[in-house]
CSV table of C-alpha atoms in Angstrom, one decimal:
chain,number,residue,atom,x,y,z
A,1,MET,CA,0.8,20.0,7.1
A,2,LYS,CA,2.8,17.1,8.6
A,3,ALA,CA,2.8,13.9,6.6
A,4,LEU,CA,4.6,10.6,6.6
A,5,VAL,CA,6.2,10.3,3.2
A,6,LYS,CA,8.2,7.8,1.2
A,7,GLN,CA,10.4,10.5,0.0
A,8,HIS,CA,13.2,8.5,-1.5
A,9,ALA,CA,13.4,5.1,-3.4
A,10,GLU,CA,15.2,3.4,-0.5
A,11,PRO,CA,14.3,1.9,2.9
A,12,GLY,CA,12.8,4.3,5.4
A,13,LEU,CA,10.1,6.9,5.9
A,14,TRP,CA,10.3,10.7,6.4
A,15,LEU,CA,8.0,12.9,8.5
A,16,MET,CA,7.8,16.1,6.4
A,17,ASP,CA,5.9,19.3,5.8
A,18,VAL,CA,3.8,19.0,2.6
A,19,PRO,CA,1.0,21.0,1.1
A,20,GLU,CA,-2.6,20.2,2.0
A,21,PRO,CA,-4.3,18.1,-0.6
A,22,ASP,CA,-6.2,19.8,-3.4
A,23,THR,CA,-10.0,19.1,-3.6
A,24,GLY,CA,-12.5,19.5,-6.3
A,25,PRO,CA,-16.3,19.8,-6.3
A,26,GLY,CA,-16.9,16.1,-5.7
A,27,ASP,CA,-14.2,15.7,-3.0
A,28,VAL,CA,-14.2,15.7,0.8
A,29,LEU,CA,-11.3,17.1,2.9
A,30,ILE,CA,-10.8,15.2,6.1
A,31,LYS,CA,-8.8,16.1,9.2
A,32,VAL,CA,-7.2,12.8,10.2
A,33,LEU,CA,-7.6,11.7,13.8
A,34,ARG,CA,-6.3,8.1,13.8
A,35,THR,CA,-4.5,5.8,11.3
A,36,GLY,CA,-3.7,2.1,11.3
A,37,ILE,CA,-0.5,0.6,10.2
A,38,CYS,CA,-1.0,-2.0,7.5
A,39,GLY,CA,1.3,-4.7,6.1
A,40,THR,CA,1.3,-2.7,2.8
A,41,ASP,CA,2.9,0.2,4.7
A,42,LEU,CA,5.5,-2.1,6.1
A,43,HIS,CA,6.4,-3.3,2.6
A,44,ILE,CA,6.8,0.4,1.5
A,45,ARG,CA,8.9,1.3,4.5
A,46,SER,CA,11.3,-1.6,3.8
A,47,TRP,CA,11.2,-0.9,0.1
A,48,ASP,CA,11.0,-4.5,-1.0
A,49,GLY,CA,10.4,-5.9,-4.5
A,50,TRP,CA,6.7,-5.3,-4.5
A,51,ALA,CA,7.0,-1.7,-3.2
A,52,ARG,CA,9.6,-0.9,-5.8
A,53,GLN,CA,7.2,-2.0,-8.5
A,54,ALA,CA,4.0,-0.5,-7.0
A,55,VAL,CA,5.0,2.9,-5.6
A,56,SER,CA,6.4,6.0,-7.1
A,57,THR,CA,8.3,8.5,-4.8
A,58,PRO,CA,7.5,10.8,-3.2
A,59,ARG,CA,4.3,9.4,-1.8
A,60,VAL,CA,2.3,10.0,1.3
A,61,LEU,CA,1.5,6.6,2.8
A,62,GLY,CA,-1.5,5.3,4.6
A,63,HIS,CA,-5.0,4.0,3.8
A,64,GLU,CA,-6.5,2.9,7.2
A,65,PHE,CA,-7.9,6.0,8.9
A,66,VAL,CA,-10.7,7.8,10.7
A,67,GLY,CA,-11.1,11.6,10.7
A,68,GLU,CA,-13.5,14.5,10.9
A,69,VAL,CA,-14.8,16.2,7.7
A,70,ALA,CA,-13.2,19.6,7.4
A,71,ALA,CA,-14.7,20.7,4.1
A,72,VAL,CA,-16.8,19.4,1.3
A,73,GLY,CA,-17.0,20.2,-2.4
A,74,ALA,CA,-20.0,22.0,-4.0
A,75,ASP,CA,-21.3,18.8,-5.5
A,76,VAL,CA,-21.1,16.7,-2.3
A,77,GLN,CA,-24.4,15.6,-0.7
A,78,ASP,CA,-25.2,13.8,2.5
A,79,ILE,CA,-21.7,14.4,4.0
A,80,ALA,CA,-21.3,17.5,6.3
A,81,VAL,CA,-18.5,19.3,8.0
A,82,GLY,CA,-18.0,17.7,11.4
A,83,ASP,CA,-19.0,14.2,10.4
A,84,ILE,CA,-16.7,11.3,11.6
A,85,VAL,CA,-15.7,9.3,8.6
A,86,SER,CA,-13.5,6.5,7.4
A,87,GLY,CA,-12.6,5.9,3.7
A,88,GLU,CA,-12.6,3.1,1.2
A,89,GLY,CA,-9.0,3.0,0.0
A,90,HIS,CA,-9.7,1.5,-3.3
A,91,LEU,CA,-10.5,4.2,-5.9
A,92,VAL,CA,-12.3,2.8,-9.0
A,93,CYS,CA,-12.9,4.1,-12.4
A,94,GLY,CA,-16.7,4.0,-12.3
A,95,LYS,CA,-16.9,3.3,-16.0
A,96,CYS,CA,-15.9,-0.3,-16.6
A,97,ARG,CA,-18.3,-3.2,-16.8
A,98,ASN,CA,-17.9,-4.2,-13.2
A,99,CYS,CA,-18.3,-0.7,-11.9
A,100,LEU,CA,-21.4,0.0,-13.9
A,101,ALA,CA,-22.8,-3.3,-12.7
A,102,GLY,CA,-22.3,-2.3,-9.0
A,103,ARG,CA,-19.3,-4.6,-8.6
A,104,ARG,CA,-16.8,-1.8,-7.9
A,105,HIS,CA,-14.5,-4.1,-5.9
A,106,LEU,CA,-13.8,-5.9,-9.2
A,107,CYS,CA,-12.6,-2.8,-11.0
A,108,ARG,CA,-9.5,-3.5,-13.0
A,109,SER,CA,-8.4,0.1,-12.9
A,110,THR,CA,-8.4,0.4,-9.1
A,111,ILE,CA,-5.9,2.9,-7.6
A,112,GLY,CA,-4.9,2.4,-4.0
A,113,LEU,CA,-4.9,5.2,-1.4
A,114,GLY,CA,-1.4,5.6,0.0
A,115,VAL,CA,0.0,3.5,-2.9
A,116,GLY,CA,-1.0,5.0,-6.2
A,117,ARG,CA,-2.0,8.3,-4.8
A,118,ASP,CA,-1.2,10.3,-1.6
A,119,GLY,CA,-2.7,8.7,1.5
A,120,ALA,CA,-3.9,9.3,5.0
A,121,PHE,CA,-0.7,9.4,7.1
A,122,ALA,CA,-1.0,13.1,7.3
A,123,GLU,CA,-2.9,15.8,9.1
A,124,TYR,CA,-5.4,16.0,6.1
A,125,VAL,CA,-6.5,13.6,3.4
A,126,ALA,CA,-8.8,14.2,0.4
A,127,LEU,CA,-11.1,11.6,-1.1
A,128,PRO,CA,-14.0,11.5,-3.6
A,129,ALA,CA,-17.3,11.6,-1.8
A,130,ALA,CA,-18.1,8.2,-3.2
A,131,ASN,CA,-15.2,6.7,-1.2
A,132,VAL,CA,-16.2,8.2,2.1
A,133,TRP,CA,-18.0,6.2,4.8
A,134,VAL,CA,-19.9,8.3,7.4
A,135,HIS,CA,-20.1,6.7,10.9
A,136,ARG,CA,-23.8,7.3,11.6
A,137,THR,CA,-23.5,5.5,14.9
A,138,LYS,CA,-20.9,6.1,17.6
A,139,VAL,CA,-17.8,4.1,17.2
A,140,ASP,CA,-14.5,4.0,19.1
A,141,LEU,CA,-12.0,6.0,17.0
A,142,ASP,CA,-9.3,3.3,17.2
A,143,ILE,CA,-11.8,0.7,15.8
A,144,ALA,CA,-13.0,3.2,13.1
A,145,ALA,CA,-9.4,3.6,12.1
A,146,ILE,CA,-9.2,0.0,11.1
A,147,PHE,CA,-12.4,-0.4,9.2
A,148,ASP,CA,-10.3,-1.1,6.1
A,149,PRO,CA,-8.6,-4.3,7.4
A,150,PHE,CA,-11.7,-5.2,9.3
A,151,GLY,CA,-13.5,-5.1,6.0
A,152,ASN,CA,-11.0,-7.6,4.5
A,153,ALA,CA,-11.8,-9.9,7.5
A,154,VAL,CA,-15.6,-9.5,7.1
A,155,HIS,CA,-15.4,-9.9,3.2
A,156,THR,CA,-13.4,-13.1,3.6
A,157,ALA,CA,-15.3,-14.6,6.6
A,158,LEU,CA,-18.8,-13.9,5.1
A,159,SER,CA,-17.9,-15.2,1.6
A,160,PHE,CA,-19.8,-18.4,2.6
A,161,PRO,CA,-22.6,-19.1,5.1
A,162,LEU,CA,-21.1,-19.8,8.5
A,163,VAL,CA,-24.0,-20.9,10.7
A,164,GLY,CA,-23.2,-24.2,12.4
A,165,GLU,CA,-20.1,-24.7,10.3
A,166,ASP,CA,-16.6,-25.7,11.4
A,167,VAL,CA,-14.1,-23.0,10.2
A,168,LEU,CA,-10.4,-23.3,9.8
A,169,ILE,CA,-8.4,-20.0,9.6
A,170,THR,CA,-4.7,-20.2,8.6
A,171,GLY,CA,-2.7,-17.1,9.7
A,172,ALA,CA,-3.3,-15.3,13.0
A,173,GLY,CA,-2.3,-11.9,11.9
A,174,PRO,CA,-4.6,-9.0,12.8
A,175,ILE,CA,-7.0,-9.7,9.9
A,176,GLY,CA,-7.1,-13.4,10.7
A,177,ILE,CA,-7.9,-12.6,14.3
A,178,MET,CA,-10.7,-10.3,13.3
A,179,ALA,CA,-12.0,-13.0,10.9
A,180,ALA,CA,-12.1,-15.4,13.9
A,181,ALA,CA,-14.1,-12.9,15.9
A,182,VAL,CA,-16.5,-12.4,12.9
A,183,ALA,CA,-17.0,-16.2,12.3
A,184,ARG,CA,-17.9,-16.8,15.9
A,185,HIS,CA,-20.2,-13.8,16.0
A,186,ALA,CA,-21.9,-15.0,12.7
A,187,GLY,CA,-22.7,-18.4,14.2
A,188,ALA,CA,-19.9,-20.8,13.3
A,189,ARG,CA,-19.8,-23.9,15.5
A,190,ASN,CA,-16.0,-24.2,15.8
A,191,VAL,CA,-13.4,-21.7,14.8
A,192,VAL,CA,-9.8,-23.0,14.7
A,193,ILE,CA,-7.0,-20.6,13.9
A,194,THR,CA,-3.4,-21.6,13.2
A,195,ASP,CA,0.0,-19.7,13.4
A,196,VAL,CA,3.5,-20.1,14.8
A,197,SER,CA,3.3,-16.9,17.0
A,198,GLU,CA,2.1,-17.7,20.5
A,199,PRO,CA,1.4,-14.0,21.3
A,200,ARG,CA,-0.9,-13.7,18.2
A,201,LEU,CA,-2.6,-17.0,19.1
A,202,ASP,CA,-3.3,-15.6,22.6
A,203,LEU,CA,-4.9,-12.6,20.8
A,204,ALA,CA,-7.0,-15.0,18.7
A,205,ARG,CA,-8.2,-16.7,21.9
A,206,LYS,CA,-9.3,-13.4,23.4
A,207,ALA,CA,-11.1,-12.6,20.2
A,208,GLY,CA,-13.2,-15.8,20.4
A,209,ALA,CA,-11.4,-18.6,18.6
A,210,THR,CA,-12.4,-22.0,19.8
A,211,LEU,CA,-8.9,-23.4,19.4
A,212,ALA,CA,-5.7,-21.5,18.5
A,213,LEU,CA,-3.2,-24.0,17.3
A,214,ASN,CA,0.6,-23.5,17.1
A,215,VAL,CA,1.4,-25.5,13.9
A,216,SER,CA,5.1,-25.6,14.7
A,217,GLU,CA,4.1,-27.9,17.5
A,218,HIS,CA,0.8,-29.5,16.4
A,219,ASP,CA,-0.8,-30.4,13.1
A,220,ILE,CA,-4.3,-29.5,12.0
A,221,ALA,CA,-5.4,-33.1,12.1
A,222,GLU,CA,-4.8,-32.9,15.9
A,223,ALA,CA,-7.3,-30.0,16.0
A,224,GLN,CA,-9.8,-32.2,14.3
A,225,ARG,CA,-9.3,-34.9,16.9
A,226,ARG,CA,-9.6,-32.5,19.7
A,227,LEU,CA,-12.9,-31.1,18.4
A,228,GLU,CA,-14.1,-34.6,17.3
A,229,LEU,CA,-14.6,-33.6,13.7
A,230,ARG,CA,-15.3,-36.6,11.6
A,231,GLU,CA,-15.2,-35.3,8.1
A,232,GLY,CA,-13.0,-32.2,8.1
A,233,PHE,CA,-13.6,-28.4,8.1
A,234,ASP,CA,-16.5,-27.0,6.2
A,235,ILE,CA,-15.1,-23.5,5.6
A,236,GLY,CA,-11.4,-22.4,5.2
A,237,LEU,CA,-10.2,-18.9,5.4
A,238,GLU,CA,-6.6,-18.6,4.2
A,239,MET,CA,-5.0,-15.5,5.6
A,240,SER,CA,-1.2,-16.2,5.6
A,241,GLY,CA,-0.2,-16.5,2.0
A,242,ARG,CA,2.0,-19.3,3.0
A,243,PRO,CA,2.2,-22.4,0.7
A,244,GLU,CA,2.3,-24.9,3.5
A,245,ALA,CA,-0.8,-23.3,5.1
A,246,MET,CA,-2.8,-23.6,1.9
A,247,ARG,CA,-1.7,-27.2,1.4
A,248,ASP,CA,-2.6,-28.1,5.0
A,249,MET,CA,-6.0,-26.4,4.6
A,250,VAL,CA,-6.8,-28.4,1.5
A,251,ASP,CA,-5.8,-31.7,3.3
A,252,ASN,CA,-8.2,-31.0,6.1
A,253,MET,CA,-11.3,-29.8,4.3
A,254,THR,CA,-14.5,-31.9,4.0
A,255,HIS,CA,-15.7,-32.9,0.6
A,256,GLY,CA,-17.5,-30.0,-0.9
A,257,GLY,CA,-15.6,-27.6,1.5
A,258,ARG,CA,-15.2,-23.9,0.5
A,259,ILE,CA,-12.0,-21.9,0.9
A,260,ALA,CA,-11.8,-18.1,0.8
A,261,MET,CA,-8.2,-17.0,0.1
A,262,LEU,CA,-7.1,-13.5,1.2
A,263,GLY,CA,-3.4,-14.2,2.0
A,264,LEU,CA,-1.3,-13.0,-0.8
A,265,PRO,CA,1.6,-15.4,-1.7
A,266,ALA,CA,5.0,-13.9,-2.3
A,267,GLN,CA,5.5,-16.3,-5.3
A,268,GLU,CA,3.9,-19.1,-7.1
A,269,PHE,CA,3.6,-22.4,-5.4
A,270,ALA,CA,2.2,-25.9,-6.0
A,271,ILE,CA,-0.8,-27.5,-4.4
A,272,ASP,CA,-2.4,-30.9,-5.1
A,273,TRP,CA,-5.1,-29.9,-7.6
A,274,SER,CA,-6.4,-33.5,-7.7
A,275,LYS,CA,-7.6,-33.0,-4.1
A,276,ILE,CA,-9.4,-29.8,-5.1
A,277,VAL,CA,-11.1,-31.7,-8.0
A,278,THR,CA,-11.9,-35.0,-6.3
A,279,SER,CA,-13.0,-33.4,-3.0
A,280,MET,CA,-15.0,-30.8,-5.0
A,281,ILE,CA,-13.5,-27.9,-3.1
A,282,THR,CA,-14.4,-24.3,-4.0
A,283,VAL,CA,-11.6,-21.8,-3.8
A,284,LYS,CA,-12.5,-18.1,-4.0
A,285,GLY,CA,-10.0,-15.2,-4.1
A,286,ILE,CA,-10.7,-12.2,-1.9
A,287,TYR,CA,-9.3,-8.7,-2.4
A,288,GLY,CA,-10.4,-5.7,-0.4
A,289,ARG,CA,-14.0,-5.1,0.5
A,290,GLU,CA,-17.3,-5.1,-1.4
A,291,MET,CA,-18.3,-1.5,-1.8
A,292,PHE,CA,-20.3,-0.8,0.3
A,293,GLU,CA,-22.0,-3.9,1.3
A,294,THR,CA,-19.0,-5.0,3.5
A,295,TRP,CA,-19.0,-1.6,5.2
A,296,TYR,CA,-22.6,-1.9,6.1
A,297,ALA,CA,-22.0,-5.4,7.4
A,298,MET,CA,-19.1,-4.1,9.5
A,299,THR,CA,-21.2,-1.4,11.1
A,300,VAL,CA,-24.0,-3.8,11.9
A,301,LEU,CA,-21.6,-6.4,13.4
A,302,LEU,CA,-20.2,-3.7,15.8
A,303,GLU,CA,-23.7,-2.5,16.6
A,304,GLY,CA,-24.5,-6.2,17.4
A,305,GLY,CA,-21.8,-6.4,20.0
A,306,LEU,CA,-18.8,-7.7,18.1
A,307,ASP,CA,-15.7,-6.8,20.2
A,308,LEU,CA,-12.5,-6.0,18.2
A,309,SER,CA,-10.6,-4.4,21.1
A,310,PRO,CA,-8.3,-7.5,21.6
A,311,VAL,CA,-6.8,-6.9,18.1
A,312,ILE,CA,-5.5,-3.4,18.9
A,313,THR,CA,-2.2,-3.8,20.9
A,314,GLY,CA,-0.5,-0.5,20.6
A,315,SER,CA,-1.1,3.3,20.1
A,316,TYR,CA,1.6,5.9,19.3
A,317,ASP,CA,1.7,9.6,18.5
A,318,TYR,CA,2.5,10.0,14.8
A,319,GLN,CA,5.8,11.6,15.6
A,320,ASP,CA,6.9,8.3,17.1
A,321,PHE,CA,6.2,6.5,13.9
A,322,ASP,CA,9.5,4.6,13.8
A,323,ALA,CA,8.7,2.9,17.1
A,324,ALA,CA,5.2,2.2,15.9
A,325,PHE,CA,6.4,0.7,12.6
A,326,ASP,CA,9.0,-1.5,14.4
A,327,GLU,CA,6.2,-2.9,16.7
A,328,ALA,CA,3.9,-3.5,13.8
A,329,ALA,CA,6.6,-5.4,12.0
A,330,ASN,CA,7.2,-7.9,14.6
A,331,ALA,CA,5.2,-11.2,14.7
A,332,ARG,CA,3.7,-10.6,18.1
A,333,SER,CA,1.6,-7.5,17.8
A,334,GLY,CA,-2.0,-6.9,16.6
A,335,LYS,CA,-3.0,-3.6,15.0
A,336,ILE,CA,-0.9,-0.5,15.8
A,337,ILE,CA,-2.6,2.9,15.8
A,338,LEU,CA,-1.0,6.3,15.0
A,339,ASN,CA,-2.7,9.2,16.8
A,340,TRP,CA,-2.9,12.4,14.7
A,341,GLY,CA,-5.3,14.4,16.7
A,342,ALA,CA,-7.9,14.6,19.5
């Protein structure tokens, strides 16, 4: 089968013929239809410091996908050939304290699809049945392909109650834009999102942000004035991993405000912890999705009319992967889709 492979420990990707993945009695073989390009994939392509530490070559990339079940193992129940499915890309041990308590997203032995094991940028991918999400209701294939990052947005946005709250999102990448759409859909009063990329801020406006603010030209305090907020933002969703964004967020939170932090900093940075203490601010780290409560919430949000179409800005045949990755790497695009089949 054709697959997009990190064949060598150097920048670049290679489209190659590789064997179809092996499957066992508890596994599902999936014919891939669409995949989404993630920031993780961009790091691996450029072979930066994180990628060199995290990935062994050769490795088939990709963890955002939708496909059709091609075969199931003898022990698999409730999943049938022909089902349209996506997959949870975090494979957990099932034996640790958190896994046994139903907190699988906190497993310390998590292996990432397309990072620690071969992934979905291929004509076929294999997953344990426990990681397969069957789309029981009709969903657009491009949207189904990005359930993984959509789940990051939902997990972050719904970490704290949103009804009637004023929400600040720092970072208008695709996940930040989806979080803005989720927050508005879930009942937030105002949703302000910040970035320095006007094209991405435009996408955020289309997705429902109350105010999309270019912080190279305006500060967050100005957003408060425009919206006539007297005491700051109730909820913060930090999506950028940028030190200045986190510091600005803390400066503009109300007393007792709550921050969910998904953005992954490239290195350590200082913040004024005295403000966290004296303002009694809660900071919660977010990684991945809750399995499978977040997946259920995603499905229900889409059934309830949440529109994610503005976040998808490009679609390419998988053979044109270089152009697709180039577009995904710029600071103007939303989600970019690779088409692997019908």
